[in-house]
Tab-separated table of C-alpha atoms in Angstrom:
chain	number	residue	atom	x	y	z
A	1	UNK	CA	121.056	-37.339	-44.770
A	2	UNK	CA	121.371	-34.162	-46.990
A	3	UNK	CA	118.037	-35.691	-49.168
A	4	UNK	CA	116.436	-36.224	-45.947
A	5	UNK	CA	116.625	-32.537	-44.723
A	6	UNK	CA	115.445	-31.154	-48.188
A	7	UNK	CA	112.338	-33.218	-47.723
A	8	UNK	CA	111.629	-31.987	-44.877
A	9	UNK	CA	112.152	-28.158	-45.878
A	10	UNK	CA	109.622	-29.047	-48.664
A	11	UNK	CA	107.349	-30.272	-46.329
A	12	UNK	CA	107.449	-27.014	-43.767
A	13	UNK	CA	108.235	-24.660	-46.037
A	14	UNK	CA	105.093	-22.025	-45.954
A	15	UNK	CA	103.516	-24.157	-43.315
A	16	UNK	CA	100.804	-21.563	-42.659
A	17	UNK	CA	99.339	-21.395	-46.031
A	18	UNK	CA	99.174	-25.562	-45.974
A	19	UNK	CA	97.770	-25.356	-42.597
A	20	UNK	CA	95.126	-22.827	-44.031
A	21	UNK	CA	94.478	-24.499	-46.740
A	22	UNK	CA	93.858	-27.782	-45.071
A	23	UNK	CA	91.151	-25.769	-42.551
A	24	UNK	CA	89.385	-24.443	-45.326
A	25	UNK	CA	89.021	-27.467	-47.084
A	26	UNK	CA	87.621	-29.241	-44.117
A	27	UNK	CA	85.173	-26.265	-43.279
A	28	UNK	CA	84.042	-26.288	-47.304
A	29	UNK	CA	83.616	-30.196	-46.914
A	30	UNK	CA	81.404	-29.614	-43.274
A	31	UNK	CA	79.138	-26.703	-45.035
A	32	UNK	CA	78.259	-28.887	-47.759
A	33	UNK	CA	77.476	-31.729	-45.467
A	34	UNK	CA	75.564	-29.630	-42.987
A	35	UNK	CA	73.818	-27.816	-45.989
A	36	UNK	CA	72.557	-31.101	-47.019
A	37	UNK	CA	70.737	-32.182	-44.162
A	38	UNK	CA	69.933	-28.170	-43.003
A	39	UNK	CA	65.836	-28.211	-43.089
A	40	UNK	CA	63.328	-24.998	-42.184
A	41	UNK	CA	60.359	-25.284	-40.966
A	42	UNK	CA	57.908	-22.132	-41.621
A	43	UNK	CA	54.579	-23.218	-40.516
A	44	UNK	CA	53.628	-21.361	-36.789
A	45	UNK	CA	54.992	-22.565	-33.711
A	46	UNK	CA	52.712	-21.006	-30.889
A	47	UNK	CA	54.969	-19.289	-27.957
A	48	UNK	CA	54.144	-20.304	-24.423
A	49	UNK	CA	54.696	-18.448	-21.243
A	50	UNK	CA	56.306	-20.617	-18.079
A	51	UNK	CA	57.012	-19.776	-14.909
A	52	UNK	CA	54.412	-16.930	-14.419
A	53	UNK	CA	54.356	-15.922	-10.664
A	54	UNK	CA	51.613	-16.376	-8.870
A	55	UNK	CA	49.011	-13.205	-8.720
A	56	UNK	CA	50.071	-11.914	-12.175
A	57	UNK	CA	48.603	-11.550	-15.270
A	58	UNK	CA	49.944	-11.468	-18.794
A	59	UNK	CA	48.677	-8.515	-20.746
A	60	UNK	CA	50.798	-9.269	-24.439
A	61	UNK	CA	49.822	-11.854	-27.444
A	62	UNK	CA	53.203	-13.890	-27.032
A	63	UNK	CA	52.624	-14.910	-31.515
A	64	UNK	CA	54.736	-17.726	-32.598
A	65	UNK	CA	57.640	-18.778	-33.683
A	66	UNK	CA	57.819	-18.189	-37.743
A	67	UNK	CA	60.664	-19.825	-38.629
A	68	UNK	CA	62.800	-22.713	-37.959
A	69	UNK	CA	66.143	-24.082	-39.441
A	70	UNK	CA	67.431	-27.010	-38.124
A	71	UNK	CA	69.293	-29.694	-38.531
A	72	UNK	CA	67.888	-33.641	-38.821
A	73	UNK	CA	69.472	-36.921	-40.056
A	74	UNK	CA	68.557	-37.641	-43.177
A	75	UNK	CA	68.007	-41.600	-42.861
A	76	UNK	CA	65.808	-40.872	-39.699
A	77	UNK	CA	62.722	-40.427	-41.977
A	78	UNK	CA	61.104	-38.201	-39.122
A	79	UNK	CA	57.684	-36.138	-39.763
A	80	UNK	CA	57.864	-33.047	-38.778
A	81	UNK	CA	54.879	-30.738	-37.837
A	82	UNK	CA	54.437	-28.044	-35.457
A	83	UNK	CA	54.529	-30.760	-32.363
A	84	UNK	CA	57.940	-31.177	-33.315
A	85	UNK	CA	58.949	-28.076	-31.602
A	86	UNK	CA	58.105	-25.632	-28.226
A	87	UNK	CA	58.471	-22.377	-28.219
A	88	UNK	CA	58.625	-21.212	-25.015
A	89	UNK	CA	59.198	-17.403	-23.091
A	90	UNK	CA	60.298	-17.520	-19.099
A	91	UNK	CA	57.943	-15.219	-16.884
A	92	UNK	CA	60.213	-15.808	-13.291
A	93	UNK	CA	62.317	-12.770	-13.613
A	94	UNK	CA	59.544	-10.202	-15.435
A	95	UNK	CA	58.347	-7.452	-13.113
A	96	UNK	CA	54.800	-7.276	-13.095
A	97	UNK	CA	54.477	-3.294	-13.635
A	98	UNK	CA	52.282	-3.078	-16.589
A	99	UNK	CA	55.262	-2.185	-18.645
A	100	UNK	CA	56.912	-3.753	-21.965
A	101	UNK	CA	59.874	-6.166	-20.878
A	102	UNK	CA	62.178	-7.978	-23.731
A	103	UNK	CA	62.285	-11.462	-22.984
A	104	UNK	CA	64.440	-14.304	-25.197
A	105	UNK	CA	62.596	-17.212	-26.731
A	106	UNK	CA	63.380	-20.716	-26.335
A	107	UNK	CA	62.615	-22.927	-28.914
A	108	UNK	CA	63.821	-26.648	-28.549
A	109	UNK	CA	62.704	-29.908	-30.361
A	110	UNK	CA	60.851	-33.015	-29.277
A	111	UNK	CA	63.291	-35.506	-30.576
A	112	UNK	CA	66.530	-34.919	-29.154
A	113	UNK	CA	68.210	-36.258	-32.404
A	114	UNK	CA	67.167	-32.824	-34.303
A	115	UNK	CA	69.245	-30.317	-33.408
A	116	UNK	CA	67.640	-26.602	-33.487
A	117	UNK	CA	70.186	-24.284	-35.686
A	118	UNK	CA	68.293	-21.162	-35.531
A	119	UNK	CA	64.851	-19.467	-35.379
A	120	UNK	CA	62.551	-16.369	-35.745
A	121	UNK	CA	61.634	-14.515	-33.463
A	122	UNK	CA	64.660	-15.083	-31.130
A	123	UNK	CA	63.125	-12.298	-28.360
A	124	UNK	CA	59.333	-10.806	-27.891
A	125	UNK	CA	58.167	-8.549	-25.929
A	126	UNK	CA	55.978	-8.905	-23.114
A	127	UNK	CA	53.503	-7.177	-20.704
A	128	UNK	CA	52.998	-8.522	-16.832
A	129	UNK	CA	51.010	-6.550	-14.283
A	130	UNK	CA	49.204	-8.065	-10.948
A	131	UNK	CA	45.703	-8.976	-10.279
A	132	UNK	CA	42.968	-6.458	-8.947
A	133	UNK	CA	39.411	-6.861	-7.812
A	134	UNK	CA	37.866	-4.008	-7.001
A	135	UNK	CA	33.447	-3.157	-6.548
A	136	UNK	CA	31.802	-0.457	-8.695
A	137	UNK	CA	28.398	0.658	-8.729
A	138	UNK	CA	26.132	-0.823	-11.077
A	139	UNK	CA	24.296	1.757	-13.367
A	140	UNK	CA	21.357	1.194	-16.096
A	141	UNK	CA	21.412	3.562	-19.139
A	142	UNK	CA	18.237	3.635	-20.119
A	143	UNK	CA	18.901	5.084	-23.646
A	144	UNK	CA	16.192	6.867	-25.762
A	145	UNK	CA	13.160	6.462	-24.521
A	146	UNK	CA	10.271	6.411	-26.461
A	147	UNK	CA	8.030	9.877	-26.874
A	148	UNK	CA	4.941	9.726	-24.656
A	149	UNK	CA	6.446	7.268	-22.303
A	150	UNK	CA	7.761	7.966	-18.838
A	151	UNK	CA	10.018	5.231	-17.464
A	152	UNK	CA	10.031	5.172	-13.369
A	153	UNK	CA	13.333	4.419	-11.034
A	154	UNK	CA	14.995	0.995	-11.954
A	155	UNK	CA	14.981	-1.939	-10.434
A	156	UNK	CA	18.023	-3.790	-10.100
A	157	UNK	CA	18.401	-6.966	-7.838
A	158	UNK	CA	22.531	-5.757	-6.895
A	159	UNK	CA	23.937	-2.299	-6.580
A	160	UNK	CA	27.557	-3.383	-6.721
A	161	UNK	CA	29.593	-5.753	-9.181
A	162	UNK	CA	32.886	-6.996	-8.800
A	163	UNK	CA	35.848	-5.942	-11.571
A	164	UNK	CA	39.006	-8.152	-11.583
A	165	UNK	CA	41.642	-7.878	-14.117
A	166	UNK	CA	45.317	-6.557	-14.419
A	167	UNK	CA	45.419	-3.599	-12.493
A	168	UNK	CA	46.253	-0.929	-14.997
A	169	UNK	CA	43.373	-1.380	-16.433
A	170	UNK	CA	41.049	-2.520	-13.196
A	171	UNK	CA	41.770	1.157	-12.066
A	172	UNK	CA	40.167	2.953	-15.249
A	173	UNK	CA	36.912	0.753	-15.152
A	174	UNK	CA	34.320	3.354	-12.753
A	175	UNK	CA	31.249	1.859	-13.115
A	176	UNK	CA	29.183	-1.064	-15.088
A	177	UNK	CA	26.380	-0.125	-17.173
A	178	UNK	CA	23.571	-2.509	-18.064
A	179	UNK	CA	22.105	-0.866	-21.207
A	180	UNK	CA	18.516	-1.344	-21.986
A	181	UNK	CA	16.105	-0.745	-24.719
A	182	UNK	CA	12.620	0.931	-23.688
A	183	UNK	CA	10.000	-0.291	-25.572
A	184	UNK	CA	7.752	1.679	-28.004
A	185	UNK	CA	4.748	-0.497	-27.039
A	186	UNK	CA	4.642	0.940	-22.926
A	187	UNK	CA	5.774	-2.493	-21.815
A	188	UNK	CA	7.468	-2.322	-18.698
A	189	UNK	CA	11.013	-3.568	-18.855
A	190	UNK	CA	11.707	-6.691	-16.869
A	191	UNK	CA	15.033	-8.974	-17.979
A	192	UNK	CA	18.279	-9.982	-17.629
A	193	UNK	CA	20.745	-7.887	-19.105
A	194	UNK	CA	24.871	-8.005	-19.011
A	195	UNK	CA	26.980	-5.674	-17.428
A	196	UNK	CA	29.411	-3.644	-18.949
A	197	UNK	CA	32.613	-2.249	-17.625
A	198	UNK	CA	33.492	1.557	-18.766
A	199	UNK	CA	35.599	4.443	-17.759
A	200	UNK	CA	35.146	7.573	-16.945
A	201	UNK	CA	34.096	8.640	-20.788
A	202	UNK	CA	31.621	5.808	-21.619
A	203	UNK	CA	33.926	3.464	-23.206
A	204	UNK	CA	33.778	0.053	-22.579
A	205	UNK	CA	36.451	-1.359	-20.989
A	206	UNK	CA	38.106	-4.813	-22.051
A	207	UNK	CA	40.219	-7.710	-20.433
A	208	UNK	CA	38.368	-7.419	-17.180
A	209	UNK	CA	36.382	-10.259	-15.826
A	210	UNK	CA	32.944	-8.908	-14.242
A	211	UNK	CA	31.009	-10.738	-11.009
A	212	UNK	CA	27.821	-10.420	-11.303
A	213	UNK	CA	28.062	-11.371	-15.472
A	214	UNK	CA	24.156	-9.947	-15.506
A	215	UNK	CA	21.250	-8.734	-13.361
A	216	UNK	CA	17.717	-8.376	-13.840
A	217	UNK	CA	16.572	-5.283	-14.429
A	218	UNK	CA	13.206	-3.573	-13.619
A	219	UNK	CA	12.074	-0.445	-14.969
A	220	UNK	CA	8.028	0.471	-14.996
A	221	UNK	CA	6.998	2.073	-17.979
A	222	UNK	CA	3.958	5.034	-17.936
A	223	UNK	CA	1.781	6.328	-20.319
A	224	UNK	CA	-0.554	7.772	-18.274
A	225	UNK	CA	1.358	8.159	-14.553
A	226	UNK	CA	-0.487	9.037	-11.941
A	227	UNK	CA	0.745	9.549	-7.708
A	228	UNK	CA	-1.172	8.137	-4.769
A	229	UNK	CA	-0.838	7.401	-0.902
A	230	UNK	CA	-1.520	4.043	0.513
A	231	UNK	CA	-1.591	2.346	3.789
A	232	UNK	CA	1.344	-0.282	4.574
A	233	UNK	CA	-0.209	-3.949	5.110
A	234	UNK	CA	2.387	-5.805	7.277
A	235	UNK	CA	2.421	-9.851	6.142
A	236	UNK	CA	3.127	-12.002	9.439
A	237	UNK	CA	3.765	-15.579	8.344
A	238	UNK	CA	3.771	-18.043	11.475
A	239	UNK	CA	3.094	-18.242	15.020
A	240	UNK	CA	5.017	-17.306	18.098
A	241	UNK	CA	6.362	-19.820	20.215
A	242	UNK	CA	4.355	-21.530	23.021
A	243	UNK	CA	3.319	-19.063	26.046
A	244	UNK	CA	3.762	-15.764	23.431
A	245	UNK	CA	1.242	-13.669	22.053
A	246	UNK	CA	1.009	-10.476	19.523
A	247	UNK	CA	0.953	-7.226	21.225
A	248	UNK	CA	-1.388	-5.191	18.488
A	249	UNK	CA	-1.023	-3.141	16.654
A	250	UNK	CA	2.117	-4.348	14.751
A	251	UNK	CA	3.668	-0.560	14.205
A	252	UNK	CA	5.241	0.066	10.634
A	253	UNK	CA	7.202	3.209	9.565
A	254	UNK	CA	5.895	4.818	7.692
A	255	UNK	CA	2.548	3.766	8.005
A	256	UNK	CA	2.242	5.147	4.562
A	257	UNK	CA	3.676	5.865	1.111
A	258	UNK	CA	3.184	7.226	-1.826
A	259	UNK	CA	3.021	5.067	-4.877
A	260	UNK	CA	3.216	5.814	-8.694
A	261	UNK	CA	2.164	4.281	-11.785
A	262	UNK	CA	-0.381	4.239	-14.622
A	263	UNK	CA	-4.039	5.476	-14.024
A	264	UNK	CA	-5.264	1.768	-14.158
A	265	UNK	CA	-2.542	0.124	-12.784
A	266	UNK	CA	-3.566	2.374	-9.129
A	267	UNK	CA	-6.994	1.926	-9.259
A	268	UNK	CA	-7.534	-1.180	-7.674
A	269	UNK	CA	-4.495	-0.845	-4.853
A	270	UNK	CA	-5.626	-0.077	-1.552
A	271	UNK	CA	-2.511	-1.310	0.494
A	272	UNK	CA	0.598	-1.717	0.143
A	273	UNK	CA	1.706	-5.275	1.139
A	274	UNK	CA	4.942	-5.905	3.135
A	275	UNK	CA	7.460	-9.152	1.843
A	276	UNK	CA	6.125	-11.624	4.297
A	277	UNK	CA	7.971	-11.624	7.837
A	278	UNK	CA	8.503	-15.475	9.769
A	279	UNK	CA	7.902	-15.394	13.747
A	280	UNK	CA	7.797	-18.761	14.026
A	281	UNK	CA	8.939	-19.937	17.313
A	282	UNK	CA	9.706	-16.312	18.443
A	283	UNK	CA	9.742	-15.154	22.181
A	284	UNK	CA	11.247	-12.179	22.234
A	285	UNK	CA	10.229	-8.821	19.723
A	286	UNK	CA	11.410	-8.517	15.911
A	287	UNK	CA	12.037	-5.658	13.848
A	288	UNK	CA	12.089	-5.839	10.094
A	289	UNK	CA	13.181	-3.929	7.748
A	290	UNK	CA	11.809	-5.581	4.398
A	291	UNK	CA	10.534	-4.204	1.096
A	292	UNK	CA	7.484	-3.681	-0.382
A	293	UNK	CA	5.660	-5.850	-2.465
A	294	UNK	CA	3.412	-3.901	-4.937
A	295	UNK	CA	2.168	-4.937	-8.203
A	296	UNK	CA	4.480	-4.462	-11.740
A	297	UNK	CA	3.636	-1.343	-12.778
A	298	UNK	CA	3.911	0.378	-9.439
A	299	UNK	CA	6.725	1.380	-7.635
A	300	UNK	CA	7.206	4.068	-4.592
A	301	UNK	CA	7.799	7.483	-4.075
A	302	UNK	CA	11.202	7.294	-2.222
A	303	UNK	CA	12.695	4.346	-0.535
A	304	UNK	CA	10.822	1.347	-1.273
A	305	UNK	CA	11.450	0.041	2.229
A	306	UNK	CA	9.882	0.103	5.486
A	307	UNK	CA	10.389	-0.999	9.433
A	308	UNK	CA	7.989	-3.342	10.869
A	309	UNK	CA	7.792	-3.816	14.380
A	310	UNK	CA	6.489	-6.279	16.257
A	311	UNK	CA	6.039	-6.580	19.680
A	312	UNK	CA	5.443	-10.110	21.628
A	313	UNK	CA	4.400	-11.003	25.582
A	314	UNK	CA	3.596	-14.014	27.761
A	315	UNK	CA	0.073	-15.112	27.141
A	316	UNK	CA	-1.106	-14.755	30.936
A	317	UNK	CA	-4.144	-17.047	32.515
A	318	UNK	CA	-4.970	-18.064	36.032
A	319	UNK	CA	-5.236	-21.850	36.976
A	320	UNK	CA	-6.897	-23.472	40.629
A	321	UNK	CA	-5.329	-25.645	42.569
A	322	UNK	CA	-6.254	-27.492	45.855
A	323	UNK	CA	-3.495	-27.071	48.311
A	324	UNK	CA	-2.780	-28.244	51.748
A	325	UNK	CA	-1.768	-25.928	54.644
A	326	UNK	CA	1.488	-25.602	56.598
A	327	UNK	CA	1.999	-23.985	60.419
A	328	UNK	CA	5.294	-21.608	60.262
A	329	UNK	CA	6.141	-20.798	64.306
A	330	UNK	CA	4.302	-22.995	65.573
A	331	UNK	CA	5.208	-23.574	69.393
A	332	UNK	CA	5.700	-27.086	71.120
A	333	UNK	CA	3.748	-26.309	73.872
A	334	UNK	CA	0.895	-25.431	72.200
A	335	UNK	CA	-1.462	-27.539	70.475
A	336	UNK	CA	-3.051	-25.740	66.868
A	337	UNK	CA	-6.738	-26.808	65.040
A	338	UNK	CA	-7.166	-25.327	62.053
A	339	UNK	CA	-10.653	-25.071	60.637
A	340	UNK	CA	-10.072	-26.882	57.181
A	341	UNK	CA	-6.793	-28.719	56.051
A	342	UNK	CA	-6.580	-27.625	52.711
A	343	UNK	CA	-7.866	-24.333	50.520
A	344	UNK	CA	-8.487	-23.204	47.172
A	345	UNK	CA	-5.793	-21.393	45.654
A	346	UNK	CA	-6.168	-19.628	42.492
A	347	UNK	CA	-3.085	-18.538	40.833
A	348	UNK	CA	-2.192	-16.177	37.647
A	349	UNK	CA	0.690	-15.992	35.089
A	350	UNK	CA	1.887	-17.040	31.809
A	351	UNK	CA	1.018	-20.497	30.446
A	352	UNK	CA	4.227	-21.586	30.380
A	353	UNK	CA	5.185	-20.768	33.701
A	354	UNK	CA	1.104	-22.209	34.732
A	355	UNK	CA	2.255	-25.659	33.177
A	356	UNK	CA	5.150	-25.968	35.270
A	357	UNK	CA	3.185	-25.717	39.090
A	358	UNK	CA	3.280	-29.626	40.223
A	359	UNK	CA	0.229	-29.473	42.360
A	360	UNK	CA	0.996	-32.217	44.791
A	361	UNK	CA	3.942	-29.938	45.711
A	362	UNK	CA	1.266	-26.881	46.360
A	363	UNK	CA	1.219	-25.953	49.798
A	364	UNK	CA	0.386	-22.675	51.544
A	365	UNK	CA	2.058	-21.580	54.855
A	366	UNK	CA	0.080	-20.282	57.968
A	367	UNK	CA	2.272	-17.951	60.202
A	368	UNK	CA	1.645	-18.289	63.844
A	369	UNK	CA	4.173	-16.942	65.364
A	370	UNK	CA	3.442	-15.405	68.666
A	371	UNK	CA	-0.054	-16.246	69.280
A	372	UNK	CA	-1.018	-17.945	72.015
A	373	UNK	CA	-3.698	-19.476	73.478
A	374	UNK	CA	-7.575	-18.684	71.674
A	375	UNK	CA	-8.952	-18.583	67.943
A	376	UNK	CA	-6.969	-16.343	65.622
A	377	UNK	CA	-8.268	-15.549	61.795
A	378	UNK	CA	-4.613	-16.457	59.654
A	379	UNK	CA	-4.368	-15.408	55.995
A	380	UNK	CA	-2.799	-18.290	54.448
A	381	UNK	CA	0.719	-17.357	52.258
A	382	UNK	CA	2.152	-18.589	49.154
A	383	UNK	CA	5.946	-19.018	48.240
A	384	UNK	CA	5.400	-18.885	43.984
A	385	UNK	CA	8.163	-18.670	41.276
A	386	UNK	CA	9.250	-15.735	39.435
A	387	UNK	CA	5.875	-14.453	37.385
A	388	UNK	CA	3.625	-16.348	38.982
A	389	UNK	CA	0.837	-14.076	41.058
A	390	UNK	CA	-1.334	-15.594	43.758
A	391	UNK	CA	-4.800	-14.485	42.754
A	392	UNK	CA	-6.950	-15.794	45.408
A	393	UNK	CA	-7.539	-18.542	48.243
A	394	UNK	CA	-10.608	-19.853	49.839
A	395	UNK	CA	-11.497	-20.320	51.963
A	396	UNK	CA	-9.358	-17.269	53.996
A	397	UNK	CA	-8.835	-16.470	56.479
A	398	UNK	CA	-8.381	-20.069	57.905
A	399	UNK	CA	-9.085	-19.962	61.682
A	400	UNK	CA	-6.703	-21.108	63.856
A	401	UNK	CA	-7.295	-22.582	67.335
A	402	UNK	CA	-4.621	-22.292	69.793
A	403	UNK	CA	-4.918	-24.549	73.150
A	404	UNK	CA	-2.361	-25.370	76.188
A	405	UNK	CA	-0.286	-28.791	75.412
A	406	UNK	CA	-1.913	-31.292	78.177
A	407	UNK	CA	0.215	-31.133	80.944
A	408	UNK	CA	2.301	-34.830	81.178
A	409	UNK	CA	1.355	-36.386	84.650
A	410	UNK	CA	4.875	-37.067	87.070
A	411	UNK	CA	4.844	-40.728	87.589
A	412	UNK	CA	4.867	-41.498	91.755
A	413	UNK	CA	7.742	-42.290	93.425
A	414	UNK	CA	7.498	-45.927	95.299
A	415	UNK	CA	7.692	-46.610	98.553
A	416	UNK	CA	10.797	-48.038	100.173
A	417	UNK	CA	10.763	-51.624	100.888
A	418	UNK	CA	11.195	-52.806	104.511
A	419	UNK	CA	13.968	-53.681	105.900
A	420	UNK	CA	14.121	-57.171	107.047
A	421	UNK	CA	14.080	-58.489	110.985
């Protein structure tokens, strides 16, 4: 028993070194397994952004990943590459204010047998800010221009573009410029050229998207400019509808303008044309305003638009028709001759309204009210529809003659049979 409790004090006695010890040897024994199958992996593992809100944009280069030490059985015999891993940052909780946020990376491997010990970088930081749109006028800088050359007003086909981008830097972008290049030869200037976003000093401004991405631009070039005043020539394409005429003159304003351009290029122009205007089918009046259409080389004075105005009306006519006659107040006791049963009638209006008279329905009245007995002269009347003008009848008058109803004879009353003896 005595042998049996000196063991045992052996055994205990400065238990916490043993204990120690027997940590440290299983910690030495782990390290130099894990630091067998420990691998890095250094070539770049692109960072990408999830969970971006909606309306946002990211304004930062999110790099890579540099580095990555991880751990991998050794008898798997995997390849590893840079699909291997993702790097990823989470956008949900980033407030979009233009302004630099720290965010942790997450980097985590395909395979879920490799097991991701550590990595570099292990937090970035980012930039979110929201989406703008916002119009600006478009500009042209026409640069240096030539010596002996005049260059007239440009000619672009949109005033306005549209600027979207993170609105930090939507806000500084005042204007885009389409910058052109005057040539030396007196060509005038007529191409498509991109637009440019800039501030407020010139500069050109980047990470905005632009709407219109180009216009054409117009610019006449002089070498010999010269002024003059022409007439306006309005171009009518079509005809009105059915029933609808012109009312002339077609009135433009102004009737003039003044035109510029070289000495040659004016010669020949003795109007200046309107862009064509369409009445087809039109009934009621139009007013334009449209621009004009002169040759390249010549531009206006001013605005280079005018108002045309055209004025339209029924196309009027006058139509015959033979029409029977009607008695309005006629008595009972009276019996009526008329000297013809039907007349001539000649009535005016517009076509349209001259098409629609059904002439078996044409009849005109004859009022005799109150007149009696003997020949009266009656004008004959016409009920016609809205627009419609009665012209003329003949014959009229129309005599009327007026005689006493025959009077009905009283049948006689028999005589009474006799009364038997």
């Amino acid at each position: 028993m005595t042998r049996l409790i000196g063991v045992i004090r052996f055994v205990v006695r400065n238990w916490p070194l043993k204990l120690a010890a027997v940590a440290l040897a299983t910690l030495l024994y782990a390290g130099l397994v894990l630091s067998q199958a420990t691998q890095e992996f250094r070539s770049p593992v692109p960072i990408e952004a999830i969970r971006q809100p909606d309306g946002v944009t990211l304004l930062s280069d999110l790099g890579s990943v540099r580095t990555i030490r991880f751990f991998a059985p050794a008898d798997l015999g995997l390849r590893i590459d840079s699909t291997t891993f993702r790097a990823t940052v989470d956008l949900s909780k980033v407030e979009a204010t233009g302004g630099p946020v720290t965010v942790p990376v997450v980097v985590v491997p395909a395979d879920p047998r490799i097991q991701v010990i550590d990595f570099d970088p292990v937090q970035i930081i980012v930039r979110l800010d929201t989406v703008k749109s916002q119009s600006v006028p478009i500009r042209v800088d026409l640069g240096t221009v030539p010596p002996n050359l005049d260059t007239g007003t440009p000619d672009v086909e949109a005033s306005e573009a549209k600027v979207t981008g993170p609105a930090s830097v939507v806000g500084r972008v005042i204007e885009v410029v389409a910058r052109i290049q005057v040539d030396a030869s007196g060509i005038d200037f007529n191409r498509i050229v991109d637009l440019l976003p800039v501030d407020d000093a010139g500069q050109v401004v980047t990470s905005v998207d632009v709407e219109p991405v180009s216009v054409r631009v117009k610019v006449p070039v002089f070498t010999d400019r010269q002024t003059k005043t022409v007439p306006v020539t309005p171009q009518i394409l079509g005809t009105p509808a059915a029933g609808f005429e012109i009312v002339s003159p077609v009135t433009v304003e102004p009737a003039v303008v003044s035109v510029e351009g070289d000495a040659n290029d004016l010669a020949s122009l003795e109007a200046a044309d309107t862009a064509a205007i369409q009445i087809s089918g039109a009934s009621a009046d139009i007013v334009r305003t449209v621009e004009l259409q002169l040759p390249d080389g010549v531009q206006t004075i001013g605005s280079p638009t005018v108002t045309v105005t055209i004025k339209l009306r029924p196309v009027t006519g006058s139509r015959s028709f033979e029409a029977g006659l009607a008695l309005n107040g006629a008595r009972p006791d009276l019996v009526y001759a008329l000297s013809t049963s039907s007349v001539v009638v000649t009535i005016g209006g517009s076509i349209a309204a001259l098409e629609r008279i059904a002439p078996s329905s044409l009849a005109l009245s004859l009022d005799v009210t109150g007149l009696d007995v003997g020949t009266h002269p009656v004008a004959p009347a016409a009920s016609l529809a809205s627009g419609l003008t009665l012209l003329g009848v003949s014959p009229s008058p129309v005599t009327v003659t007026i005689t006493a109803a025959p009077a009905t004879p009283t049948p006689a009353t028999p005589a009474p049979s006799p009364l038997p003896t």
